[in-house]
Each structure stands twice: as structure tokens, then as C-alpha cells.
CSV table of C-alpha atoms in Angstrom, one decimal:
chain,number,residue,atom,x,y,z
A,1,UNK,CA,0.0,0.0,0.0
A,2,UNK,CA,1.2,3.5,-0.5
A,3,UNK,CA,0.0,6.8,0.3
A,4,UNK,CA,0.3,10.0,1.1
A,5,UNK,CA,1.1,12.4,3.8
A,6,UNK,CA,1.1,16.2,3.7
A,7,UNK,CA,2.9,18.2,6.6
A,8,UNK,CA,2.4,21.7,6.7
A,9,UNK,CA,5.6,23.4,8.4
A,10,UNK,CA,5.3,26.6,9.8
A,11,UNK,CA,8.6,27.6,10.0
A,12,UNK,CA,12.4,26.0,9.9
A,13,UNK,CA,12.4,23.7,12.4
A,14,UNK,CA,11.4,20.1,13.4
A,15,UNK,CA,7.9,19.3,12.6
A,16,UNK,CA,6.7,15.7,14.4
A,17,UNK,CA,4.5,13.9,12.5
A,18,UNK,CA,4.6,10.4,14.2
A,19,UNK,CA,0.7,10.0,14.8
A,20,UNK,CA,-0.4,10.7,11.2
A,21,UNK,CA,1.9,7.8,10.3
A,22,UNK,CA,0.5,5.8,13.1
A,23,UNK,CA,-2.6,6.5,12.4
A,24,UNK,CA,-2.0,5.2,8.7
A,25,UNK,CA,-0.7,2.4,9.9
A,26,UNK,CA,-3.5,1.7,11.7
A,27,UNK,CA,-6.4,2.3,9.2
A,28,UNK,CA,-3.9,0.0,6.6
A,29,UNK,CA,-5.6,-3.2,9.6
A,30,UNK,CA,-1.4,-4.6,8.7
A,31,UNK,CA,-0.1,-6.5,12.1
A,32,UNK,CA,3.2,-6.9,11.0
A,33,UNK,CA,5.6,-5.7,8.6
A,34,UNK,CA,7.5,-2.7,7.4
A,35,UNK,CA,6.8,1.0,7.1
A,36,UNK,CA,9.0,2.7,4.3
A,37,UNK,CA,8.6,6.9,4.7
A,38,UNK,CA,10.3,9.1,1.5
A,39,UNK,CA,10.2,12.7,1.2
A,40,UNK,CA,9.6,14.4,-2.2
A,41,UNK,CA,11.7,17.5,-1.5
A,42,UNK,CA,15.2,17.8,-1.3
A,43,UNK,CA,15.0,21.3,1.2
A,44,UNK,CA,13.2,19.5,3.7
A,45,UNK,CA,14.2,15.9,5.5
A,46,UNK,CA,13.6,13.2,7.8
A,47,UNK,CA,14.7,12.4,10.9
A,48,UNK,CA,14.1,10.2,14.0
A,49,UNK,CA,15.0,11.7,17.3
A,50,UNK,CA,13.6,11.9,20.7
A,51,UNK,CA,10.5,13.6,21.7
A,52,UNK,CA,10.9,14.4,25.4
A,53,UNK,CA,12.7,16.8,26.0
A,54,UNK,CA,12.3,19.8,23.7
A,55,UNK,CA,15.4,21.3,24.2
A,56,UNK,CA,17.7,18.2,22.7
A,57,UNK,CA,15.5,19.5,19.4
A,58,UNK,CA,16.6,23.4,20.0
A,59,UNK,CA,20.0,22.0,20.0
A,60,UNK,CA,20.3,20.1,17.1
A,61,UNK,CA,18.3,23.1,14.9
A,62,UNK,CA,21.3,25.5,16.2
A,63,UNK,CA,24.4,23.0,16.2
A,64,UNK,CA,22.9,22.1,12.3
A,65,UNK,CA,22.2,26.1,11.5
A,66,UNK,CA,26.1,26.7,12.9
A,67,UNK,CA,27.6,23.6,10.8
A,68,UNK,CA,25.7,25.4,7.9
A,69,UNK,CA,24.9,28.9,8.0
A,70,UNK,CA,23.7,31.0,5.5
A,71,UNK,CA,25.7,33.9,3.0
A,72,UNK,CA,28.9,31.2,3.2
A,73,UNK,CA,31.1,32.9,0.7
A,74,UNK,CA,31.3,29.0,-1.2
A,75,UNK,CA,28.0,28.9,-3.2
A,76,UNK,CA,27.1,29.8,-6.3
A,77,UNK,CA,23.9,28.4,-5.8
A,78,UNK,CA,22.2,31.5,-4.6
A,79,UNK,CA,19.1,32.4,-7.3
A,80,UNK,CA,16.1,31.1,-4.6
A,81,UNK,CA,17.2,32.3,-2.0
A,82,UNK,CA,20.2,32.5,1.0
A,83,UNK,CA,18.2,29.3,2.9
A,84,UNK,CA,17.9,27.2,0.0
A,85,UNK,CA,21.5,25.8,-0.5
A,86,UNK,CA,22.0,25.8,2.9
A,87,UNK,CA,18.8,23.6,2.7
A,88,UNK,CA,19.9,20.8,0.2
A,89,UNK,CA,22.8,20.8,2.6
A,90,UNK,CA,21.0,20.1,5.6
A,91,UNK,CA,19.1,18.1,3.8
A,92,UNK,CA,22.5,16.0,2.3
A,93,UNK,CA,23.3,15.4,6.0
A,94,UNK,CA,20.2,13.9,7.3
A,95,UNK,CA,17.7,11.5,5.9
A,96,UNK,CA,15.5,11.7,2.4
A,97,UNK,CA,14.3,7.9,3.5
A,98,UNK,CA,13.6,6.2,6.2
A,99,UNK,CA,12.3,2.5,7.5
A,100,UNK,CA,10.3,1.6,10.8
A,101,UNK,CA,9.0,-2.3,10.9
A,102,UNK,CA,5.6,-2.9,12.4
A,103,UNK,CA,4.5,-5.1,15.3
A,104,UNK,CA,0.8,-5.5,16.3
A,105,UNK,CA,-0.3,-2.5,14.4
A,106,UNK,CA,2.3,-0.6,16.1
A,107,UNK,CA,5.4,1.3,14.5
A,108,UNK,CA,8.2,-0.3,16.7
A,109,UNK,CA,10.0,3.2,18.1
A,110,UNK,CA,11.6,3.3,21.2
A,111,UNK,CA,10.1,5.1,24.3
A,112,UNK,CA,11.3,8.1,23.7
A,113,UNK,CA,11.6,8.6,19.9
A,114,UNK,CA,9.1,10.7,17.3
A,115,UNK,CA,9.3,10.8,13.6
A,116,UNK,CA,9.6,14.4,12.4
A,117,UNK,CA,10.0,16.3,9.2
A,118,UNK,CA,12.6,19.1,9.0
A,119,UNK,CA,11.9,22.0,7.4
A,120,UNK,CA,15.1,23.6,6.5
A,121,UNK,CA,13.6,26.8,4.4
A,122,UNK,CA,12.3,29.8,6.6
A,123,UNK,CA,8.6,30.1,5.2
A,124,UNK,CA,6.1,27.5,6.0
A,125,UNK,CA,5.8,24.6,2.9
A,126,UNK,CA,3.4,22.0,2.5
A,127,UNK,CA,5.9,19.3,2.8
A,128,UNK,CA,4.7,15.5,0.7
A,129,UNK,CA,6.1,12.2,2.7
A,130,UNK,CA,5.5,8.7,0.4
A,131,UNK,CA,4.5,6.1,2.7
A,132,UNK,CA,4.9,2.5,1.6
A,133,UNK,CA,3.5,-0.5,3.7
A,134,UNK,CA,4.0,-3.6,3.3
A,135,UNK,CA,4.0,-7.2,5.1
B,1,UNK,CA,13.4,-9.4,-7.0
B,2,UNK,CA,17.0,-8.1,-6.9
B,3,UNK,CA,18.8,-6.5,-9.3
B,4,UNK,CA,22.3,-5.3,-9.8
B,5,UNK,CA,23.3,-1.6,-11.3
B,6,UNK,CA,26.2,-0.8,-12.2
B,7,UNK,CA,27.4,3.3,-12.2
B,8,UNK,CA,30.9,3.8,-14.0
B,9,UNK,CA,31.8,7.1,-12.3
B,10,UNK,CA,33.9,9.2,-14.3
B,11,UNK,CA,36.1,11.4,-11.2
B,12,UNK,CA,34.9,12.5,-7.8
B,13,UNK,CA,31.6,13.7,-7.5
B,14,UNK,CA,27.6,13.3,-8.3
B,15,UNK,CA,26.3,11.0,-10.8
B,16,UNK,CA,22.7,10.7,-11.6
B,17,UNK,CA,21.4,7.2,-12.5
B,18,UNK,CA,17.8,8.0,-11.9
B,19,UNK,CA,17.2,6.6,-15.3
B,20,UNK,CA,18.7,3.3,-14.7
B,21,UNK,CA,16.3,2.7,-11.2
B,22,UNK,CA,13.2,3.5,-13.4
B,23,UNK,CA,14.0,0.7,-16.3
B,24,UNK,CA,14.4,-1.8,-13.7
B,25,UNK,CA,11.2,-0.6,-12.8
B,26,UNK,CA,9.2,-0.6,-15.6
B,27,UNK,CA,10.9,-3.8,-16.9
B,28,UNK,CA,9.8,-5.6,-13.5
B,29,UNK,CA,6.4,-4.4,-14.6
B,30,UNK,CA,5.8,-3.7,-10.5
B,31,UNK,CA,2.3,-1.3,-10.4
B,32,UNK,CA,2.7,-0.3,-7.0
B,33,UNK,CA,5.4,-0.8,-4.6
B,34,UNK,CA,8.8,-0.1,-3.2
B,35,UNK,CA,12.3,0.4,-4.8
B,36,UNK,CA,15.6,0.0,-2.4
B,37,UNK,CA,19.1,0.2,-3.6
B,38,UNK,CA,22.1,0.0,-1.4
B,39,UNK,CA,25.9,0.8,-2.3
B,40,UNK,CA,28.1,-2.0,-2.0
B,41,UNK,CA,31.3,0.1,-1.0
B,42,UNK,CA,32.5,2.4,1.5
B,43,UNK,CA,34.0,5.1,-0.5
B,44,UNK,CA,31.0,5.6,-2.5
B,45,UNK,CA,27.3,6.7,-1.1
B,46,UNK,CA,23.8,7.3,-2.5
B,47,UNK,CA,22.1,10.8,-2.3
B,48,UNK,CA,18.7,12.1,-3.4
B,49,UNK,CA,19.5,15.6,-4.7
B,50,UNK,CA,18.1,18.3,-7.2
B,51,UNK,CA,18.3,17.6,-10.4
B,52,UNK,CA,17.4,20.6,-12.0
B,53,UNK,CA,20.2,23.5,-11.3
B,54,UNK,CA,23.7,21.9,-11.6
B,55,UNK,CA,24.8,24.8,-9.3
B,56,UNK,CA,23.3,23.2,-6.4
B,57,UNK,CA,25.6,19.8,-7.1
B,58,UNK,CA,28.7,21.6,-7.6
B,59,UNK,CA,27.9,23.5,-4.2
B,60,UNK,CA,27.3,20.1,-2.4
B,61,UNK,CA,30.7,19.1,-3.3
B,62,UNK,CA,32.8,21.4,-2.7
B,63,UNK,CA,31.1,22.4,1.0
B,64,UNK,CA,31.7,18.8,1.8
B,65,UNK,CA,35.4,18.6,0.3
B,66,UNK,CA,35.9,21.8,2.9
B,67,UNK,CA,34.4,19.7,5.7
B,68,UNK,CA,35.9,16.9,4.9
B,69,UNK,CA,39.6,18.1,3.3
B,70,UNK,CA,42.5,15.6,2.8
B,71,UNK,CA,45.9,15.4,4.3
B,72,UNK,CA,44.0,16.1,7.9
B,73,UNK,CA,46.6,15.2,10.7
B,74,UNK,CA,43.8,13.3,12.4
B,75,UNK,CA,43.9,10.3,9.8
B,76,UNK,CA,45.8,7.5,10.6
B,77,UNK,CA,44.1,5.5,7.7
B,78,UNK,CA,46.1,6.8,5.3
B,79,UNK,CA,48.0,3.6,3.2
B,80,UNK,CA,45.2,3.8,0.5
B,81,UNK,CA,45.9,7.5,-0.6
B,82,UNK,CA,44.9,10.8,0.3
B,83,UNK,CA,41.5,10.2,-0.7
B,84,UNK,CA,40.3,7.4,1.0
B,85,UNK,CA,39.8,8.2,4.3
B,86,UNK,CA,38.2,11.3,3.6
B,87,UNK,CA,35.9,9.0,1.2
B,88,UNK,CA,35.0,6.9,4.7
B,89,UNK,CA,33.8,9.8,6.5
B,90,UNK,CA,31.6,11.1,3.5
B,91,UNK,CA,30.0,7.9,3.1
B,92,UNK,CA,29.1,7.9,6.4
B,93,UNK,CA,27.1,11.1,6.5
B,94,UNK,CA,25.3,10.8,3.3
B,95,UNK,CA,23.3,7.3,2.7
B,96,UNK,CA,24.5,3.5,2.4
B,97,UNK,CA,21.0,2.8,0.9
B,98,UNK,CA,18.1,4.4,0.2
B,99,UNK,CA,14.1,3.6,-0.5
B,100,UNK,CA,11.8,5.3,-2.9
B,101,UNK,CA,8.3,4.3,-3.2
B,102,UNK,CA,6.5,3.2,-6.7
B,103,UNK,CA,3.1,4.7,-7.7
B,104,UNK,CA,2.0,3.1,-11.3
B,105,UNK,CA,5.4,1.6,-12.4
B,106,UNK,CA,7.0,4.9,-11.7
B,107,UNK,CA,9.7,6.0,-8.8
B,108,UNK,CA,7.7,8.3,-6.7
B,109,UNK,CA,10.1,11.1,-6.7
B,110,UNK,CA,9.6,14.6,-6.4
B,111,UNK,CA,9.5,16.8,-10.0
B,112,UNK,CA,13.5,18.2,-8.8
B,113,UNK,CA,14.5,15.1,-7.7
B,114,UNK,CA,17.0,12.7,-9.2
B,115,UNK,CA,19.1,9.8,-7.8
B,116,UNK,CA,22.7,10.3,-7.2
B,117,UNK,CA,25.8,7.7,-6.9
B,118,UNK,CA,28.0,10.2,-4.8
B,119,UNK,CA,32.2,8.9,-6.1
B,120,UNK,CA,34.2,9.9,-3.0
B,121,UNK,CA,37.8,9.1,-4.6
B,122,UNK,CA,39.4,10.6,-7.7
B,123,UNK,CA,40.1,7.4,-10.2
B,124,UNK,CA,37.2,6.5,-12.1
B,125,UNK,CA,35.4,3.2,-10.5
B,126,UNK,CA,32.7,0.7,-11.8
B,127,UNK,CA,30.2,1.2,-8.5
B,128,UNK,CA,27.7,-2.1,-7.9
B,129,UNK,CA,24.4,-1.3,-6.1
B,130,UNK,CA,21.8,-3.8,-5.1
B,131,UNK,CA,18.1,-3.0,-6.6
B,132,UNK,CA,15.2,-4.8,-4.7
B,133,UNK,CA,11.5,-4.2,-5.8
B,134,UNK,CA,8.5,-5.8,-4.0
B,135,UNK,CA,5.1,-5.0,-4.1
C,1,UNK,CA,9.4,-11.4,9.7
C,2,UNK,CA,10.1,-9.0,12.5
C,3,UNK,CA,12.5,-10.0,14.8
C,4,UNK,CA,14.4,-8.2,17.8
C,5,UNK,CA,18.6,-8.3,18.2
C,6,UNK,CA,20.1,-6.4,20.9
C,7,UNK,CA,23.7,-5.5,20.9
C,8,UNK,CA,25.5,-4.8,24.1
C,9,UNK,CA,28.5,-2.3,23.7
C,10,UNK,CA,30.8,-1.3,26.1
C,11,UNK,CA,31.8,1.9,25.8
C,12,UNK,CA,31.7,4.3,22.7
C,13,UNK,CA,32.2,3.3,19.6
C,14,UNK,CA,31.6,1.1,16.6
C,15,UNK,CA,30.2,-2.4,17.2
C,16,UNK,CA,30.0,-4.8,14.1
C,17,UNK,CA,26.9,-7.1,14.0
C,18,UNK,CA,26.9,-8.5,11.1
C,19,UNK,CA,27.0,-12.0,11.8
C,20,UNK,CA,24.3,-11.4,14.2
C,21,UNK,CA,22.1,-10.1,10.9
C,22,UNK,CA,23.4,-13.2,8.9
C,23,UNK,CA,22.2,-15.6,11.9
C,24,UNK,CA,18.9,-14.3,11.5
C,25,UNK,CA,18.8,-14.2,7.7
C,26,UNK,CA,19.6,-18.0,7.8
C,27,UNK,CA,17.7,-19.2,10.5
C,28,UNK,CA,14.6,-17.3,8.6
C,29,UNK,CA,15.5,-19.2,5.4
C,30,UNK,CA,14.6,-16.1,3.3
C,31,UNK,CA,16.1,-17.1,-0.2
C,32,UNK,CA,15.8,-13.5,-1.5
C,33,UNK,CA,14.5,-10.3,-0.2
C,34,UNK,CA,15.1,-7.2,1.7
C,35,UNK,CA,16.8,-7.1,5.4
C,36,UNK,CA,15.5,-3.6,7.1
C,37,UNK,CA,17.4,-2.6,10.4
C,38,UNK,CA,16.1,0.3,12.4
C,39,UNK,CA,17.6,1.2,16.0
C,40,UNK,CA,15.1,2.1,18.9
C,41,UNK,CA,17.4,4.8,19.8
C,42,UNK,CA,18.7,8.6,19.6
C,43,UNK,CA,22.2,8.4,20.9
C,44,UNK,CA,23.2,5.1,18.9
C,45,UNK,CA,23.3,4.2,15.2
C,46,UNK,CA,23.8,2.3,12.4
C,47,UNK,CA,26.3,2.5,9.9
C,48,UNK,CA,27.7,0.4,7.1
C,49,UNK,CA,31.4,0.6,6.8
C,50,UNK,CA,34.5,-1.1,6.3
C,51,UNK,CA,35.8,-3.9,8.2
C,52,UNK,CA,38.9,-4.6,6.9
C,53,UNK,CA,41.4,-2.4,8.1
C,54,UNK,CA,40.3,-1.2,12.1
C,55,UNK,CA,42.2,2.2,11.6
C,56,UNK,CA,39.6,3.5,9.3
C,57,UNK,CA,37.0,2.8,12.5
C,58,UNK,CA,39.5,4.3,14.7
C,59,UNK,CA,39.5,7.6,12.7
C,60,UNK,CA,35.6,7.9,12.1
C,61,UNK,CA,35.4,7.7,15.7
C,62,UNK,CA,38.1,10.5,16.2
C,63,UNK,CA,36.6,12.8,13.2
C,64,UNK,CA,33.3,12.8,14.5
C,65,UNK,CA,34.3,13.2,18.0
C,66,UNK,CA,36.3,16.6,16.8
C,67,UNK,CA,33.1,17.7,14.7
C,68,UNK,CA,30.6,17.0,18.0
C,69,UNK,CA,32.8,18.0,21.1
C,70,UNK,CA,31.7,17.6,24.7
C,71,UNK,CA,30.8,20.8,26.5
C,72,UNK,CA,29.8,22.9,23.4
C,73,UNK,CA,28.4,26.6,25.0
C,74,UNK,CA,25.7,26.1,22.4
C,75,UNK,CA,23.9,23.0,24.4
C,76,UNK,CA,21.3,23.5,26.3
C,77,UNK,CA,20.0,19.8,26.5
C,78,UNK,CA,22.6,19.0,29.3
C,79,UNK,CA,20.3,17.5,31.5
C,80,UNK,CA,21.5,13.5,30.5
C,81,UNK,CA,25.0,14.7,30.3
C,82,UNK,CA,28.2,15.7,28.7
C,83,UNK,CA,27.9,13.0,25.9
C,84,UNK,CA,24.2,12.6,25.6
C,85,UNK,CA,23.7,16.2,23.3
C,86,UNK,CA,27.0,15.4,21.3
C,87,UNK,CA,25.3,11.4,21.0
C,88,UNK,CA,22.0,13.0,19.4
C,89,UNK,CA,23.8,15.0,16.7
C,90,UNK,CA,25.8,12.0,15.7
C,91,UNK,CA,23.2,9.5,15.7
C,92,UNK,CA,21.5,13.0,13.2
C,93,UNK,CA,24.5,12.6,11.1
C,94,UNK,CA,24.4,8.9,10.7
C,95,UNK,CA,21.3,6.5,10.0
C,96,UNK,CA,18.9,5.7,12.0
C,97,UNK,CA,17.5,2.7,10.0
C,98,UNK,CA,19.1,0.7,6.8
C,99,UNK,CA,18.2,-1.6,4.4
C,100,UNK,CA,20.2,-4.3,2.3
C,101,UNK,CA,18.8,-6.7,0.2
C,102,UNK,CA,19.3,-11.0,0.4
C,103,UNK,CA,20.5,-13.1,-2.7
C,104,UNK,CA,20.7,-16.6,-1.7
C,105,UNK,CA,20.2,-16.4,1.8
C,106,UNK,CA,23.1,-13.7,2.6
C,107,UNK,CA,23.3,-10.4,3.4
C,108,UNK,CA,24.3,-8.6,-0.4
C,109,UNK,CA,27.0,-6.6,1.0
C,110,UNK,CA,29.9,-5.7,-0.5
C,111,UNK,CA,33.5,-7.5,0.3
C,112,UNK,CA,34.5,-5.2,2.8
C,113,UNK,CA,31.5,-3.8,4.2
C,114,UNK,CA,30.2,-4.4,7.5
C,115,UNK,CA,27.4,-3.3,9.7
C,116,UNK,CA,27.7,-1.6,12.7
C,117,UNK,CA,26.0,-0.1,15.6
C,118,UNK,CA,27.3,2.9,17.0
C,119,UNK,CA,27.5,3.6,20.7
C,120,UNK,CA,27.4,7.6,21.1
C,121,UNK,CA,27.8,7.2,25.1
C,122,UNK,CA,30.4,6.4,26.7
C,123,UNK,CA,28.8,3.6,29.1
C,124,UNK,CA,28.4,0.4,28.0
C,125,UNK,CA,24.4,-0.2,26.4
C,126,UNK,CA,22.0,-2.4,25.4
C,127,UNK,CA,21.1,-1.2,22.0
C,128,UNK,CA,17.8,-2.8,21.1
C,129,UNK,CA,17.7,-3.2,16.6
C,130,UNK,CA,14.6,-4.3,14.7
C,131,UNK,CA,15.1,-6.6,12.0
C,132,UNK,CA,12.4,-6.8,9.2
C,133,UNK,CA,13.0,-9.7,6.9
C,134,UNK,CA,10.5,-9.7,3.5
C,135,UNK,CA,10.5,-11.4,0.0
């Protein structure tokens, strides 16, 4: 089965989206298997990280904005804009794909871990996530 | 069903073989479904990236050959020339393997995006990834 | 197939499992398919890399270490500790999940590849991996 998600970002940042995959998962009736998340943009990104504590996701938004800031005097790649290229970067360095198997109709995270998409442009994007399940 | 692709990379840098995934594909004659391909080397690595402004490619490269320069004192790994430990480390922040969705016998991509093999050393190499498709 | 591997690791580092994913491939008897890995936490990960010669490990370890120091002014997330901030940006920078496929019954990696988990912290862990084994 595939399908699709839309998240709407509102700004650059980490956007969780780990119940509208759960809840796909649990409308597709599978028990067990394998769900396969792809995102169709190459300025946003995927990542799994924990979903306590907010400020462990403040922290990786700056450390990432410092390992990548914009106006570097290195691209030429400047026509949309002084967050894009720093977006395909960030975007380089994280995940365009990702995979999360399925037991008992539940995506097997650990405790603490959320599924989020990444916005790494400023304005807010309707961001398209491919989700594959299978058995 | 598993496939093997081979990308003959021509120097260091970005090579799209977008074209190649989607023949394997269509020949498979899979509707619906998902594509995965993983890199068998170390010194090589997959990337989805635009495909529309080559500016944005060369950018990626050279921001990551100033993270990642040769000749750093820190590498001890050094009997396989200048290049290859550098190679290592690139590999492992970009993507060993990768999975793309199929909608209608066709990659579900985005309309900028194109699959990359990313060469990491400067000598031209015949690089073998491993296609599976399932429904 | 979803099955559960757990990896202890004693201090930080890289960890090879492969024969651990091999073990399970075999005792499946999956002919062909797709193995999926994905690690149920934030400050381990999963990487593919070489296992020939250890002193390409050796400097991974070091690079990375040198890119993510301890005691950055820029954390905030210090709550866990002086490695736990550092152990979420790496796991960021490296996979979180991976997939390789299975031609007769074996893992289709390359000669000198390897998978590993890697231990962000520096005590000793047990790192809980979900295995997804399909046709």
C-alpha cells in the first residue's frame, strides 16, 4: 500500500508527524511488517530523534544552523534564496528515507523517539512524505 | 526481486542514474510498490538531490570537500591514498542505501529530484548497487 | 518477519553485528528479499562501513568526536550529560534505519563492508535493533 502524507511546516524547524503515520498504519488493519517513509523534496528531511525533552531539538536546529549557516562565501547556488542551498545541505546530512518495521499494528519506536520532518527553508511549505507498507 | 546496477563514475563527484532505477522498474512491470538500492562500498554513497540546477551539485561538493579536506593530521588511515579516508567519513554522513516508493510503475520522486551515486575518490570506478522491488 | 537483536556495547564506539544479521537471515530461510534494520534509539546508530582495516574505525570515531565535542556553549540539553547532546547530533549525522537486500540467503553486502551499531555514550548499552526480513 502507498500513500500520502502532507505536513504543513510553519517555520524551519522540526515538525513531528509520528501520529499521522501511526494513524495510517492503523487504518492500513497490517499487524506486521514494514513502514517505508520518503520525502519528495530535497529542502526538507527526515529524521528520528527523541521527543521528550524539547530542548535536545533546539540544539540540534542550532548546532545544524552553525555547521551550515547562510551567506557562506562557497555557493554559487544563490538564485532562490540565502536558505535554499544551505537547505539541500542540511538536507544532504540527514535523511531523504527512512524504515520503521511494524509489530501488532504498532510502528516499533523506542520510548522516547518521534518521527519528524525538517523544514530547512524559513517560510512555511506543504511538505509530501511517500509512505509504503507492506508485510 | 533483486537487481544489480552498475554506475561507472567518471572522477569524484555526483552521478545521476535516476534513469537506470526507473528501467528496472518498468521492466519488473511492478504497479505499486517499493524500490531500495544500497551501495556496496565504503568510498562511494547514494544521495537524493536536485536535479534541476547543476549549481546546487557543484555546491554540495565542494562544501563537503571543505568539511571533509585531505591530508587532515587526524587520519591514521592513510595507506590507501589521500582520498580514501576522507571517502569513509563522507559515506558515512550521506546514505549507504536508500528507498523510494512506486506509484503506477513509476519512482515516486519529487518533480527536482534525481538519484545520485556520490564517487568519493578521484580514479574513475565501476560502482555495484543492489536493486530490490517488492510490491 | 520481525524480529528483535540487541547489541551490548561497552563503551563508545563502533560495534560490528553482522554475523548477528546473517544468523537471522539464515535461520529465517529467506532465499531472497530485503533485510531492514532500524535502532530504537537517539544516541546510537547504524552504519555500514568497512571492516577490513580497524584504523579506518578508529578515525571515524576521532573525526566525528572533533566535529561534536563535549561541553559545546551552544547545548542547552545538558540535563542526560556531557555525551548525551553530542550522541543525538551524531546518531542525526548517521542512519537511524538501513536496508540491504538478500540473494541466496546472505546479506548482499559488499567485500569489505560491514554493519555496525554505533555507541554515542560512553557507558556500556543495550542497544535494542529491529530486523524486518520480507521477500
Amino acid at each position: 500500500m502507498v500513500e500520502r502524507l502532507v505536513v504543513t511546516t510553519g517555520r524551519q524547524g522540526l515538525f513531528e508527524f509520528t501520529d499521522q503515520i501511526q494513524a495510517l498504519v492503523k487504518h492500513s488493519g497490517l499487524e506486521q511488517g514494514l513502514c517505508t517513509l520518503c520525502i519528495q523534496h530535497t529542502s526538507a528531511s527526515l529524521i528520528i530523534q527523541e521527543n521528550a525533552d524539547p530542548s535536545a531539538r533546539v540544539d540540534l536546529e542550532n548546532w545544524l544552523n552553525r555547521l551550515v549557516p547562510e551567506h557562506d562565501p562557497l555557493y554559487t547556488h544563490t538564485m532562490e534564496g540565502a536558505d535554499d542551498m544551505p537547505a539541500h545541505i542540511k538536507s544532504m546530512l540527514t535523511a531523504s528515507s527512512l524504515s520503521i518495521p511494524v509489530i501488532d499494528q504498532q510502528l516499533a519506536l523506542g520510548v522516547w523517539q518521534g518521527v519528524y520532518c525538517w523544514e530547512h527553508r524559513h517560510s512555511s511549505k506543504q511538505r509530501t512524505i511517500i509512505v509504503h507498507l507492506g508485510p
